[in-house]
mmCIF file of C-alpha atoms and ligand atoms in Angstrom:
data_model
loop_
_atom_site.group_PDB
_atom_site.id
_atom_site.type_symbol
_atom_site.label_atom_id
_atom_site.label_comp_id
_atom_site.label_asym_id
_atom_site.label_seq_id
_atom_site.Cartn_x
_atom_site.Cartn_y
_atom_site.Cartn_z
ATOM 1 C CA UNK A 1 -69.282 -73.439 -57.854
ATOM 2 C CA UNK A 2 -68.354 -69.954 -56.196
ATOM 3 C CA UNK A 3 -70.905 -68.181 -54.447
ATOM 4 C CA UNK A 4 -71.037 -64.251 -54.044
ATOM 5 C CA UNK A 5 -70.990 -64.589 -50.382
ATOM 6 C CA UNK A 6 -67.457 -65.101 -48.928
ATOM 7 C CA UNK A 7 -67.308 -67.652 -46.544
ATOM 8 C CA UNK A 8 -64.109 -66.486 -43.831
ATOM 9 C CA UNK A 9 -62.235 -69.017 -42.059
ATOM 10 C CA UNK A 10 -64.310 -71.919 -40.816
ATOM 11 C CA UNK A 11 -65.209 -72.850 -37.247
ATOM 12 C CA UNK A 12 -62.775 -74.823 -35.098
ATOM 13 C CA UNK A 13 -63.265 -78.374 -33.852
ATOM 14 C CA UNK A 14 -65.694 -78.488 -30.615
ATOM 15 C CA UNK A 15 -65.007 -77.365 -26.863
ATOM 16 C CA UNK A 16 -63.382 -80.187 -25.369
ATOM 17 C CA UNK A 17 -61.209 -81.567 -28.545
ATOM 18 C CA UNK A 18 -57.549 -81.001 -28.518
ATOM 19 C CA UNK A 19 -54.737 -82.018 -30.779
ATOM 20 C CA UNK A 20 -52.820 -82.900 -28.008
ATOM 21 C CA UNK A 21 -52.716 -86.380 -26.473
ATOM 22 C CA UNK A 22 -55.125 -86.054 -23.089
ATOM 23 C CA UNK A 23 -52.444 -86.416 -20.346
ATOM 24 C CA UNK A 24 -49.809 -84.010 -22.096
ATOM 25 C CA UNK A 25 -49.216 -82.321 -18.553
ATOM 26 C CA UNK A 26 -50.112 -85.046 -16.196
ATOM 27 C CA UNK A 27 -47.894 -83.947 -13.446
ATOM 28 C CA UNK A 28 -47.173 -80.244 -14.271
ATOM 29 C CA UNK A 29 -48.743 -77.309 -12.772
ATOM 30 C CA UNK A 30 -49.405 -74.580 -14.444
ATOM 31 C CA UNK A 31 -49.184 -70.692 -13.334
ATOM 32 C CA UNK A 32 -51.587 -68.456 -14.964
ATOM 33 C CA UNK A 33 -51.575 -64.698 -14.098
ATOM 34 C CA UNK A 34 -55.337 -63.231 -14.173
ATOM 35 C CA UNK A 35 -56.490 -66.987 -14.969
ATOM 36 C CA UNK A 36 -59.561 -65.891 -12.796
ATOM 37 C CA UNK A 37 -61.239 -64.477 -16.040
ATOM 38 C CA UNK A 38 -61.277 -63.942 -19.826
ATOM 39 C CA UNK A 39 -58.665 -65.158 -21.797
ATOM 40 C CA UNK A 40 -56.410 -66.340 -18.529
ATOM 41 C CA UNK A 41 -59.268 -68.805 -17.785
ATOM 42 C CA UNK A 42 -59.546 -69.996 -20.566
ATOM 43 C CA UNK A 43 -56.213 -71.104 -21.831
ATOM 44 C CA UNK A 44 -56.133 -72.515 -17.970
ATOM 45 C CA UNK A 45 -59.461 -74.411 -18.936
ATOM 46 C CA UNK A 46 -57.157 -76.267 -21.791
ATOM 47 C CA UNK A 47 -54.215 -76.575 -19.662
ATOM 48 C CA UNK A 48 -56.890 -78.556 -17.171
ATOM 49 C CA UNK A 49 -58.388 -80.320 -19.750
ATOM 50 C CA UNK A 50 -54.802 -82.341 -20.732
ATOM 51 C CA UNK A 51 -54.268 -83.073 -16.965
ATOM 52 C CA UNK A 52 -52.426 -79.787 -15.454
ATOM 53 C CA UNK A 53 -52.944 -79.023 -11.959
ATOM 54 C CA UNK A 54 -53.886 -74.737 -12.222
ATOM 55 C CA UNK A 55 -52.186 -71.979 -9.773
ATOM 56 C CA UNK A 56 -54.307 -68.610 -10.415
ATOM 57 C CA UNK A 57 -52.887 -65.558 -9.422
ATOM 58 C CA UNK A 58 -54.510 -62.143 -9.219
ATOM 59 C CA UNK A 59 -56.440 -59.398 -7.051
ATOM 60 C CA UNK A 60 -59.928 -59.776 -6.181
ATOM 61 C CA UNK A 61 -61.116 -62.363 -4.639
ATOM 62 C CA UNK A 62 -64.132 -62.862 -6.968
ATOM 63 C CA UNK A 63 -62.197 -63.495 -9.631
ATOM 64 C CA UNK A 64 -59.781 -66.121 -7.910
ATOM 65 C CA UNK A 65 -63.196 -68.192 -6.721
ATOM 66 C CA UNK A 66 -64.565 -67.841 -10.270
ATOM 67 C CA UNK A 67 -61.143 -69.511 -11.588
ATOM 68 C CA UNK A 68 -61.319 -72.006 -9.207
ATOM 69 C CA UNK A 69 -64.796 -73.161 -9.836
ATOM 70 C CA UNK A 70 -63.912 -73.259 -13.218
ATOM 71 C CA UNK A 71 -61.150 -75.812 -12.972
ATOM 72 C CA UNK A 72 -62.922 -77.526 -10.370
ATOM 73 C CA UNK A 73 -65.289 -78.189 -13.071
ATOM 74 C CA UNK A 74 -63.209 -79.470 -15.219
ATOM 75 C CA UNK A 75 -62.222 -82.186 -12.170
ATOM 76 C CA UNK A 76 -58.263 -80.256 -12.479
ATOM 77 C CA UNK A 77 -56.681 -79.681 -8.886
ATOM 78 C CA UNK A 78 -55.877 -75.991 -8.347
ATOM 79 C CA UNK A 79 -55.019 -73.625 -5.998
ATOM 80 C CA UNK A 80 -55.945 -69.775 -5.805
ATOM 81 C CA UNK A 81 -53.163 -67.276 -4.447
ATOM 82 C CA UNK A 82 -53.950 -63.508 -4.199
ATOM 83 C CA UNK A 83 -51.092 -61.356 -5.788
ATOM 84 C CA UNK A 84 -50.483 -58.153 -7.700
ATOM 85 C CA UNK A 85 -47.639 -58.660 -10.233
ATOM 86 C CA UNK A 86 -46.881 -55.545 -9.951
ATOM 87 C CA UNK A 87 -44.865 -55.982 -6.090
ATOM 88 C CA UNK A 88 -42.110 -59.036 -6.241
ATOM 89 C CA UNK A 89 -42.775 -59.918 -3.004
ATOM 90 C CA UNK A 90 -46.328 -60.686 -3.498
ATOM 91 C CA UNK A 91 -45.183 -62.683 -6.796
ATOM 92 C CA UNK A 92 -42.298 -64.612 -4.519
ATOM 93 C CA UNK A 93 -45.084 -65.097 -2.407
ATOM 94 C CA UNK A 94 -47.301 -66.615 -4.672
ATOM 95 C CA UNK A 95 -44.891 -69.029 -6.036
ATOM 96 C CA UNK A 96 -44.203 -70.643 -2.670
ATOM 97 C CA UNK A 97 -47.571 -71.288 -2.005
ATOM 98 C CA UNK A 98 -47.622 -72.843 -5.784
ATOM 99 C CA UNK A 99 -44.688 -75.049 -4.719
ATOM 100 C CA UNK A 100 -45.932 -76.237 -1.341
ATOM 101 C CA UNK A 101 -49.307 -77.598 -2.879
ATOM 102 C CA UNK A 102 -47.500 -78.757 -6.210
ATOM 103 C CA UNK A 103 -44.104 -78.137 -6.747
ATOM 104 C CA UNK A 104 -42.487 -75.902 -9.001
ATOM 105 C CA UNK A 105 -44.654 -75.052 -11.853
ATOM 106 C CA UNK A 106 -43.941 -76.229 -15.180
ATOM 107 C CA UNK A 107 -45.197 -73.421 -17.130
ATOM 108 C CA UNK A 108 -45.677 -70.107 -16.478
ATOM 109 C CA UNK A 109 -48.582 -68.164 -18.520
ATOM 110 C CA UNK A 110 -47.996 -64.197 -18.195
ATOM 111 C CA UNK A 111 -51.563 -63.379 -19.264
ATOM 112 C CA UNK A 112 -52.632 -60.485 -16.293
ATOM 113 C CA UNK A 113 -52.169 -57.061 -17.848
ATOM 114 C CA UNK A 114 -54.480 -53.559 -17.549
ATOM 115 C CA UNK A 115 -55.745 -51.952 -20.306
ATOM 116 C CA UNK A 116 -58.360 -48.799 -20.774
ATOM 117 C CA UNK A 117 -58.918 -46.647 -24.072
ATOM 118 C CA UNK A 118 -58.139 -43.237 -24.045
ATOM 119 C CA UNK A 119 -56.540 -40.755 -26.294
ATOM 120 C CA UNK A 120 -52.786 -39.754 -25.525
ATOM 121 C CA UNK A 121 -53.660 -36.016 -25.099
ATOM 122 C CA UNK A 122 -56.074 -37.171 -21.870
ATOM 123 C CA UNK A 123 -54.204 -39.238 -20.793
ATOM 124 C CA UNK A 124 -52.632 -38.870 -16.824
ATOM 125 C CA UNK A 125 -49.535 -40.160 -15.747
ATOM 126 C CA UNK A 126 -50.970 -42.379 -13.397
ATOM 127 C CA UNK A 127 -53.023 -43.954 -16.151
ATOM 128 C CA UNK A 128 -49.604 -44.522 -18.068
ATOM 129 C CA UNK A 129 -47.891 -45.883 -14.920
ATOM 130 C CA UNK A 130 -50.317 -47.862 -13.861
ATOM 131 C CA UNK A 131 -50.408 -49.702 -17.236
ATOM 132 C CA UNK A 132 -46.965 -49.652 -17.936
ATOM 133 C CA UNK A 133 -46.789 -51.469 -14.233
ATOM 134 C CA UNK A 134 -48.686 -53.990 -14.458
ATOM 135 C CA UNK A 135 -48.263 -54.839 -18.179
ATOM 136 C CA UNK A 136 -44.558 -54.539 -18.646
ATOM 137 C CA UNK A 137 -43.087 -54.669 -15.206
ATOM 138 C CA UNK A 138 -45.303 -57.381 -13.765
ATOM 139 C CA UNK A 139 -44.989 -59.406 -16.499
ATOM 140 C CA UNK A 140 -41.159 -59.653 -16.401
ATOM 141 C CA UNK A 141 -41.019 -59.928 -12.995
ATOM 142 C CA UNK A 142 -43.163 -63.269 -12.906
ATOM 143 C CA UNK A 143 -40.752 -64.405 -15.427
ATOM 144 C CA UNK A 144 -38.032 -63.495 -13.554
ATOM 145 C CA UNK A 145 -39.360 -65.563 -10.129
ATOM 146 C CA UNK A 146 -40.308 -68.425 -12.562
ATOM 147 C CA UNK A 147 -36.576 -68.268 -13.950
ATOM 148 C CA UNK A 148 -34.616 -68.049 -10.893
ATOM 149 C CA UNK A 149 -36.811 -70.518 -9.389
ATOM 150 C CA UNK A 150 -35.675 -73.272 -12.581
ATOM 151 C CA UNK A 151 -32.523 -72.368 -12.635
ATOM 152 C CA UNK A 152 -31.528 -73.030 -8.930
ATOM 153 C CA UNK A 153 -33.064 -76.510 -9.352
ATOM 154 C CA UNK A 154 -31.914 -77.166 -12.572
ATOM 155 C CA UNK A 155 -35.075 -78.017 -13.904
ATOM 156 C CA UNK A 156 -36.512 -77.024 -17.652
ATOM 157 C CA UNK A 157 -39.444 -74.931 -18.095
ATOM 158 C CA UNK A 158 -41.721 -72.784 -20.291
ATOM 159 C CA UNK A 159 -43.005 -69.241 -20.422
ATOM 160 C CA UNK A 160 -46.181 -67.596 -22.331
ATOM 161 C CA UNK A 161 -46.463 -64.279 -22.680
ATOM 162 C CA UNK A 162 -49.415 -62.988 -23.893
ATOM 163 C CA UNK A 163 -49.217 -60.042 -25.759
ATOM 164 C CA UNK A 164 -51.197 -57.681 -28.812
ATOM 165 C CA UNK A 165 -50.650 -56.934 -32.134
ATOM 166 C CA UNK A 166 -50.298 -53.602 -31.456
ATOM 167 C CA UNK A 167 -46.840 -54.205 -30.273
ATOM 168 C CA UNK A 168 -45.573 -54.044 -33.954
ATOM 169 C CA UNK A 169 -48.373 -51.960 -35.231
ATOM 170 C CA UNK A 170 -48.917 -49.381 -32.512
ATOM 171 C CA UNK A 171 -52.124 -49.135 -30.942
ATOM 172 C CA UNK A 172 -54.286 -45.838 -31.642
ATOM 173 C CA UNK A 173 -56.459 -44.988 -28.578
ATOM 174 C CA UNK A 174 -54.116 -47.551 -26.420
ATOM 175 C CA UNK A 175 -50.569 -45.312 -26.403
ATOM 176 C CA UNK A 176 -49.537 -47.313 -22.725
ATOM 177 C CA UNK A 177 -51.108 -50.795 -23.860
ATOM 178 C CA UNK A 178 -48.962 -50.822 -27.248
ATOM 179 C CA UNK A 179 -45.931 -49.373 -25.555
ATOM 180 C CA UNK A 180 -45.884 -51.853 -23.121
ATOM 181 C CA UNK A 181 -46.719 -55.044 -25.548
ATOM 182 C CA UNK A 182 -44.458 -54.060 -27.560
ATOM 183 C CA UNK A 183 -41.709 -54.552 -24.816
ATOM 184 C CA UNK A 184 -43.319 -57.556 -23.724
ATOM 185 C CA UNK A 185 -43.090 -58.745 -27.102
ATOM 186 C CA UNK A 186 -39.358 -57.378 -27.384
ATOM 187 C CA UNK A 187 -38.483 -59.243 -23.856
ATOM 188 C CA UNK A 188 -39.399 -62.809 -25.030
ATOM 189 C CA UNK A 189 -36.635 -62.654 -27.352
ATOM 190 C CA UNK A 190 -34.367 -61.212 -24.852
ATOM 191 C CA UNK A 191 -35.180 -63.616 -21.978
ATOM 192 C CA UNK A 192 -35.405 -66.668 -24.737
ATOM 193 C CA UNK A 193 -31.560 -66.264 -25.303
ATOM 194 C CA UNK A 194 -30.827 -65.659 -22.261
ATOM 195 C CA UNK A 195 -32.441 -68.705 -20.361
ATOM 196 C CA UNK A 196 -32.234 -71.668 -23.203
ATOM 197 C CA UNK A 197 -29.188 -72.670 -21.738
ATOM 198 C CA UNK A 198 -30.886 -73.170 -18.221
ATOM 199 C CA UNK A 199 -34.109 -75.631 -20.865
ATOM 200 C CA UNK A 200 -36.316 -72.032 -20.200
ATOM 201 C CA UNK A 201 -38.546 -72.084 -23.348
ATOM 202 C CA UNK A 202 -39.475 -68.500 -23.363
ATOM 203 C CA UNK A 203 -42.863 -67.511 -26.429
ATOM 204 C CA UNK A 204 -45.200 -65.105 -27.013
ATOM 205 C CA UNK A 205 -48.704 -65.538 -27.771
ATOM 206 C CA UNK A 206 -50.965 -63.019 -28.976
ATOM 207 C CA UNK A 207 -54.559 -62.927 -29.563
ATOM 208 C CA UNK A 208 -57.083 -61.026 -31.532
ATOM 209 C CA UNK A 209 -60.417 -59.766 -31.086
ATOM 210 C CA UNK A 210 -61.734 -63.062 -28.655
ATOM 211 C CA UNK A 211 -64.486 -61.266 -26.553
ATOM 212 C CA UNK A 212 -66.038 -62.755 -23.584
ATOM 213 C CA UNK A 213 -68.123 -61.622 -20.421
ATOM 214 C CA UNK A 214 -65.433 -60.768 -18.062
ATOM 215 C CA UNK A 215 -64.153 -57.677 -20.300
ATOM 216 C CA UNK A 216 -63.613 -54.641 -18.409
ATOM 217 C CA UNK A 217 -66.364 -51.662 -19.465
ATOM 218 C CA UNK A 218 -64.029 -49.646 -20.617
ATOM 219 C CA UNK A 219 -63.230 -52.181 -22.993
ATOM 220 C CA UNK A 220 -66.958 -53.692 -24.046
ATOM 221 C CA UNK A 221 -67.828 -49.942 -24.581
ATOM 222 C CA UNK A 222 -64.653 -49.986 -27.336
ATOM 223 C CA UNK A 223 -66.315 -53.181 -28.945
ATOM 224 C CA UNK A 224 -69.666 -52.198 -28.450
ATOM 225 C CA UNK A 225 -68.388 -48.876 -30.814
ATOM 226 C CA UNK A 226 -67.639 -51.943 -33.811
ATOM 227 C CA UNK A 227 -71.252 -52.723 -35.627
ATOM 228 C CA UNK A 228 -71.052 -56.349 -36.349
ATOM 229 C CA UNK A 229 -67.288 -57.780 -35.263
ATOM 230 C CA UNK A 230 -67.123 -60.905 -37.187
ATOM 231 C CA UNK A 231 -67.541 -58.227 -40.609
ATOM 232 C CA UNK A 232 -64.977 -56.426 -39.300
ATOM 233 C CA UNK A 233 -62.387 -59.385 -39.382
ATOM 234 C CA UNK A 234 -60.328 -60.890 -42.663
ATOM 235 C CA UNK A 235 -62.130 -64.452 -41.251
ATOM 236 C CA UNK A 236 -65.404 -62.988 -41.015
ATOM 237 C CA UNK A 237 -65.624 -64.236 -37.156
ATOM 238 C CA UNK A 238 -64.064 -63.703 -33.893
ATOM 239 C CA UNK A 239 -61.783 -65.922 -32.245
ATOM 240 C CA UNK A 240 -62.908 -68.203 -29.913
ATOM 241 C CA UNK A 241 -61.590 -68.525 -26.706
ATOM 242 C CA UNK A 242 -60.681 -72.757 -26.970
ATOM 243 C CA UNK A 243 -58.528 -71.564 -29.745
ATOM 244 C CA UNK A 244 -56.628 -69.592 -27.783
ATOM 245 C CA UNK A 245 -56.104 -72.029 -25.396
ATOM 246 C CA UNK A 246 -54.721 -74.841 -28.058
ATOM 247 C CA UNK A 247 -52.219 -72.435 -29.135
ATOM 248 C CA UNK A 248 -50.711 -71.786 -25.462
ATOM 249 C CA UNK A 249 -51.140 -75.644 -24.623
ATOM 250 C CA UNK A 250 -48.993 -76.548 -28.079
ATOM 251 C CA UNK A 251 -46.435 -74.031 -27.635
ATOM 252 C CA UNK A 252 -45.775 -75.497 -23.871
ATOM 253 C CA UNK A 253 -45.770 -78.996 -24.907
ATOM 254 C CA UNK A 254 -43.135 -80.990 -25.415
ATOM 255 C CA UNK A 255 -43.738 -81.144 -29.019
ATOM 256 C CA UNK A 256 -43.026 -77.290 -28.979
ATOM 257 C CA UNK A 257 -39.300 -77.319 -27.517
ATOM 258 C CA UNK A 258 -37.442 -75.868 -30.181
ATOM 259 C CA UNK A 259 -39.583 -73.092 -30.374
ATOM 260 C CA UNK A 260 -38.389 -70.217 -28.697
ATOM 261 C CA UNK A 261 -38.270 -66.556 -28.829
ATOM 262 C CA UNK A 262 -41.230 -66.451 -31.081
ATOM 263 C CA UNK A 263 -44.320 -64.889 -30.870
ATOM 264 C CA UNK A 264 -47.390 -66.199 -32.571
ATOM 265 C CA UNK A 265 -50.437 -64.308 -33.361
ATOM 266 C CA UNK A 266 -53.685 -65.760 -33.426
ATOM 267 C CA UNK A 267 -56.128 -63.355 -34.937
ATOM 268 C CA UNK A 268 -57.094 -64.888 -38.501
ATOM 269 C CA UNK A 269 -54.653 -62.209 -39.947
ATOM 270 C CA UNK A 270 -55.992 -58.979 -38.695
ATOM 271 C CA UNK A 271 -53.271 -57.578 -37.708
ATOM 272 C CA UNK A 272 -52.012 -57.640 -41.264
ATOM 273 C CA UNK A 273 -54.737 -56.163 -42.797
ATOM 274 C CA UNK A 274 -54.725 -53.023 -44.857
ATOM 275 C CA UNK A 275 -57.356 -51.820 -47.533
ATOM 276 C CA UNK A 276 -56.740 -51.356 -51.292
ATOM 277 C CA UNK A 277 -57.960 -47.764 -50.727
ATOM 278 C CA UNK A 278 -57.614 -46.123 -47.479
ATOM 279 C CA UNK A 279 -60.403 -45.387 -45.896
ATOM 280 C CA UNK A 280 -60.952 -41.443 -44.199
ATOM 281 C CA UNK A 281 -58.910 -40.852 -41.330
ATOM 282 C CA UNK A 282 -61.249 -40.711 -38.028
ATOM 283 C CA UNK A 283 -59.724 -38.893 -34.563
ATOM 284 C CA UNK A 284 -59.479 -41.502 -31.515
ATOM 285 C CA UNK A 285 -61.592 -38.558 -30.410
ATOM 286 C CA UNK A 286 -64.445 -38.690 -32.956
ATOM 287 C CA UNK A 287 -64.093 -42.783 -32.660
ATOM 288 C CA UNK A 288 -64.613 -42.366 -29.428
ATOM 289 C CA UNK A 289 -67.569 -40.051 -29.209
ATOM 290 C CA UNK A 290 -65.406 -37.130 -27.569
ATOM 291 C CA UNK A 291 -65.511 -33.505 -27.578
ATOM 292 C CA UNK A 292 -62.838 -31.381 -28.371
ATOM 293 C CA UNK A 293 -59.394 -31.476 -26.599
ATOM 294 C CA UNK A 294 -59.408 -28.949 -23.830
ATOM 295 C CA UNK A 295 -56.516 -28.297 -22.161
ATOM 296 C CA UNK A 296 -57.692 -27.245 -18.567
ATOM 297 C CA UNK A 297 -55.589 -28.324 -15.411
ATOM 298 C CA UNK A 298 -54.537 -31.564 -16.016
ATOM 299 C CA UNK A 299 -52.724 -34.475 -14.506
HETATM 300 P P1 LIG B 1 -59.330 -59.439 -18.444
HETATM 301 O O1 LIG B 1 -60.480 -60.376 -18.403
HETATM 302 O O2 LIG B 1 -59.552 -58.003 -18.080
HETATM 303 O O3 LIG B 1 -58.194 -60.074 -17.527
HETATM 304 C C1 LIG B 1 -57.168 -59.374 -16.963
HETATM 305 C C2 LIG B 1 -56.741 -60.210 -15.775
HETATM 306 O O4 LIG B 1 -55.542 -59.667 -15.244
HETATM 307 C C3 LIG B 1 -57.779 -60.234 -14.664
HETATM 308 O O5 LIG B 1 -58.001 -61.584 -14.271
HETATM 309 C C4 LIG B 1 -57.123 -59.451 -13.538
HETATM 310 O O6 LIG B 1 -57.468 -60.046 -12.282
HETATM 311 C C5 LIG B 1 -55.649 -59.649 -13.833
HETATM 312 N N1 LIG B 1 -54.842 -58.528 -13.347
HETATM 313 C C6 LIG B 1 -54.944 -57.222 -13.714
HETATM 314 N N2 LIG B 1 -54.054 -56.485 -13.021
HETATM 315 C C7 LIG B 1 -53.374 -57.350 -12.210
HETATM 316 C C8 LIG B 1 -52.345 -57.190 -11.254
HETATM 317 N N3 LIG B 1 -51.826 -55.972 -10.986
HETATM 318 N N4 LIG B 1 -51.879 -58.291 -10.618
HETATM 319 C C9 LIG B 1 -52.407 -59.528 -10.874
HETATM 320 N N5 LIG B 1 -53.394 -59.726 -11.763
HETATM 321 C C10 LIG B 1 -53.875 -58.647 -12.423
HETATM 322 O O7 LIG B 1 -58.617 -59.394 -19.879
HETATM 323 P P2 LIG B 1 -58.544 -60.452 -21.073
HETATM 324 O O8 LIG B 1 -59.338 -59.927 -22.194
HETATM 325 O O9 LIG B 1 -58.823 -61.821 -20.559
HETATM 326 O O10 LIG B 1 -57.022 -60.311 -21.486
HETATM 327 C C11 LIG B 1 -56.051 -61.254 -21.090
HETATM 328 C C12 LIG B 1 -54.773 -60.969 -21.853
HETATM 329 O O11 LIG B 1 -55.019 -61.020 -23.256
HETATM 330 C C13 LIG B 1 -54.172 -59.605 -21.560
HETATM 331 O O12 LIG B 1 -52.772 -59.715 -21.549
HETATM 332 C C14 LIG B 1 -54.629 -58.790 -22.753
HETATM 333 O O13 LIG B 1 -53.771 -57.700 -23.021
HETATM 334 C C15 LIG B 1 -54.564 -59.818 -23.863
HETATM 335 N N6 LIG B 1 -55.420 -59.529 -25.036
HETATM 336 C C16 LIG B 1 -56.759 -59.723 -24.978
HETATM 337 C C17 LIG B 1 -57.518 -59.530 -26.132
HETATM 338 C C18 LIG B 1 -59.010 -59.810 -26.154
HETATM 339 O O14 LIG B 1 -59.628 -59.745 -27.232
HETATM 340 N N7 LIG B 1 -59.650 -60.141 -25.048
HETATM 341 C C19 LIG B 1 -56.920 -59.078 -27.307
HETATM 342 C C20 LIG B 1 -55.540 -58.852 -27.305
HETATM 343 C C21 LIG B 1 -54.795 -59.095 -26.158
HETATM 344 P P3 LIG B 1 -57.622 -59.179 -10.920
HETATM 345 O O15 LIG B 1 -58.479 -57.996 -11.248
HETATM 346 O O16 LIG B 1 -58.268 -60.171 -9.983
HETATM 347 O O17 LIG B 1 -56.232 -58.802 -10.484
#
């Protein structure tokens, strides 16, 4: 018999299952952008699990040792390579070092991105930039090394994204974040056209509200504004992070092939939610504990 409590989406399986047969990527190296922290690590902690050797790419070095002792953990052989996606050279850089110790990677996850809330009337062109940089432009230019990379050798290969929802819904409070999702999320169907023909598998993945330790401040202090987060979600619970990681590990594997150009959302539907009645309208301002708008000298 019903209850009055609603009971959301249930819990997944344990850390360590997985759908996939254990050996799926015996052999394949995967490169994860930002797979030092968060969500990078740990859809590269799934990779691992089914036998992928790991390349992490990003900044600071504390975040390429914590990557590493991850998958060292997990017994997966990896290799750490300091690079901002934002310079081409660094990224050309990185992939040779990726191919000496494994050979050309087999997938390439385009997780690294930047991302601080603000509201558009404060915000500074470098914080735009900077954003747009590393979001937008980094991410197609590791797809564009990865690429040129499988085509000269005539090899297949696959490409993750990982985007927001905001791409198709806008993104109050994140006006550079959304903008440049939203032409990540445009650029796997461009680049998914354009590369089949050379086997390049090109998807999107995008996740909901999955918190974990390594979040920026800027963005914990955005959370920490939401009493209660599993309430505040159509499953009545966050995502958590394993779940992520099955997603990016199915859409790479070989059962995935013919799926390309899509982008799948894993959020238990909050993206699509709306509300019988609409709630008041509250400022990014006011949601953000601001004072008024003053125009000043401003960058
Ligand atoms: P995070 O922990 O802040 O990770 C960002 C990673 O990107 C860091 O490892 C950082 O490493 C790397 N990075 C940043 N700028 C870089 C650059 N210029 N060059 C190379 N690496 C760079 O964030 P996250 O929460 O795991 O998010 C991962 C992805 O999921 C992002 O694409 C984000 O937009 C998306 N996402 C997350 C959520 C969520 O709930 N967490 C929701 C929606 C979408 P370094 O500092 O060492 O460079």
């Amino acid at each position: 018999m019903a209850t009055d409590a609603p009971i959301g989406l249930p819990e997944p399986p344990d850390a360590g299952a997985s759908a996939l047969p254990p050996g799926t990527y015996d052999g394949v190296a995967v490169f994860v952008t930002g797979g030092g922290t968060g969500l990078g690590r740990a859809v590269a902690t799934e990779f691992a699990r089914l036998g992928a050797s790991i390349v992490i790419a990003s900044r600071k070095p504390e975040h390429l040792t914590q990557g590493a002792d991850t998958m060292a953990e997990l017994g997966a052989d990896v290799c750490t390579v300091t690079c901002d996606i934002r310079e081409p050279d660094q990224i050309a850089a990185a992939f040779d070092t990726a191919e000496e110790r494994f050979g050309l990677p087999g997938v390439l996850i385009n997780n690294a991105a930047a991302n601080f809330p603000v509201p558009a009337e404060d915000m500074s062109p470098n914080a735009w930039r900077t954003v747009v940089d590393i979001t937008l432009n980094g991410t197609f230019f590791c797809a564009r090394e990865f690429a040129r990379r499988h085509i000269a050798a005539d090899t297949p290969g696959s490409i993750i994204n990982i985007g927001a929802s905001y791409a198709w819904t806008g993104g109050p409070g994140f006006a550079h974040s959304a903008a440049a999702k939203a032409g990540v999320k445009n650029m796997v169907e461009t680049l998914a056209v354009e590369w089949g023909p050379y086997g390049i598998q090109v998807n999107g993945l995008v996740p909901g509200l999955f918190p974990h330790d390594d979040m920026t401040v800027d963005i914990k202090g955005n959370l920490d504004r939401t009493n209660a987060k599993d309430a505040c979600q159509p499953a009545l619970r966050v995502g958590r992070l394993r779940e992520l990681g099955w997603a990016a590990t199915f859409l790479a594997s070989p059962y995935a092939r013919f799926i390309s150009g899509h982008t799948l959302v894993v959020d238990g539907a909050n993206w699509q939610r709306r509300s019988l009645t609409n709630p008041a309208v509250v400022t990014v301002r006011d949601q953000m504990g601001k004072g008024p708008f003053e125009p000043g000298d401003r960058p």
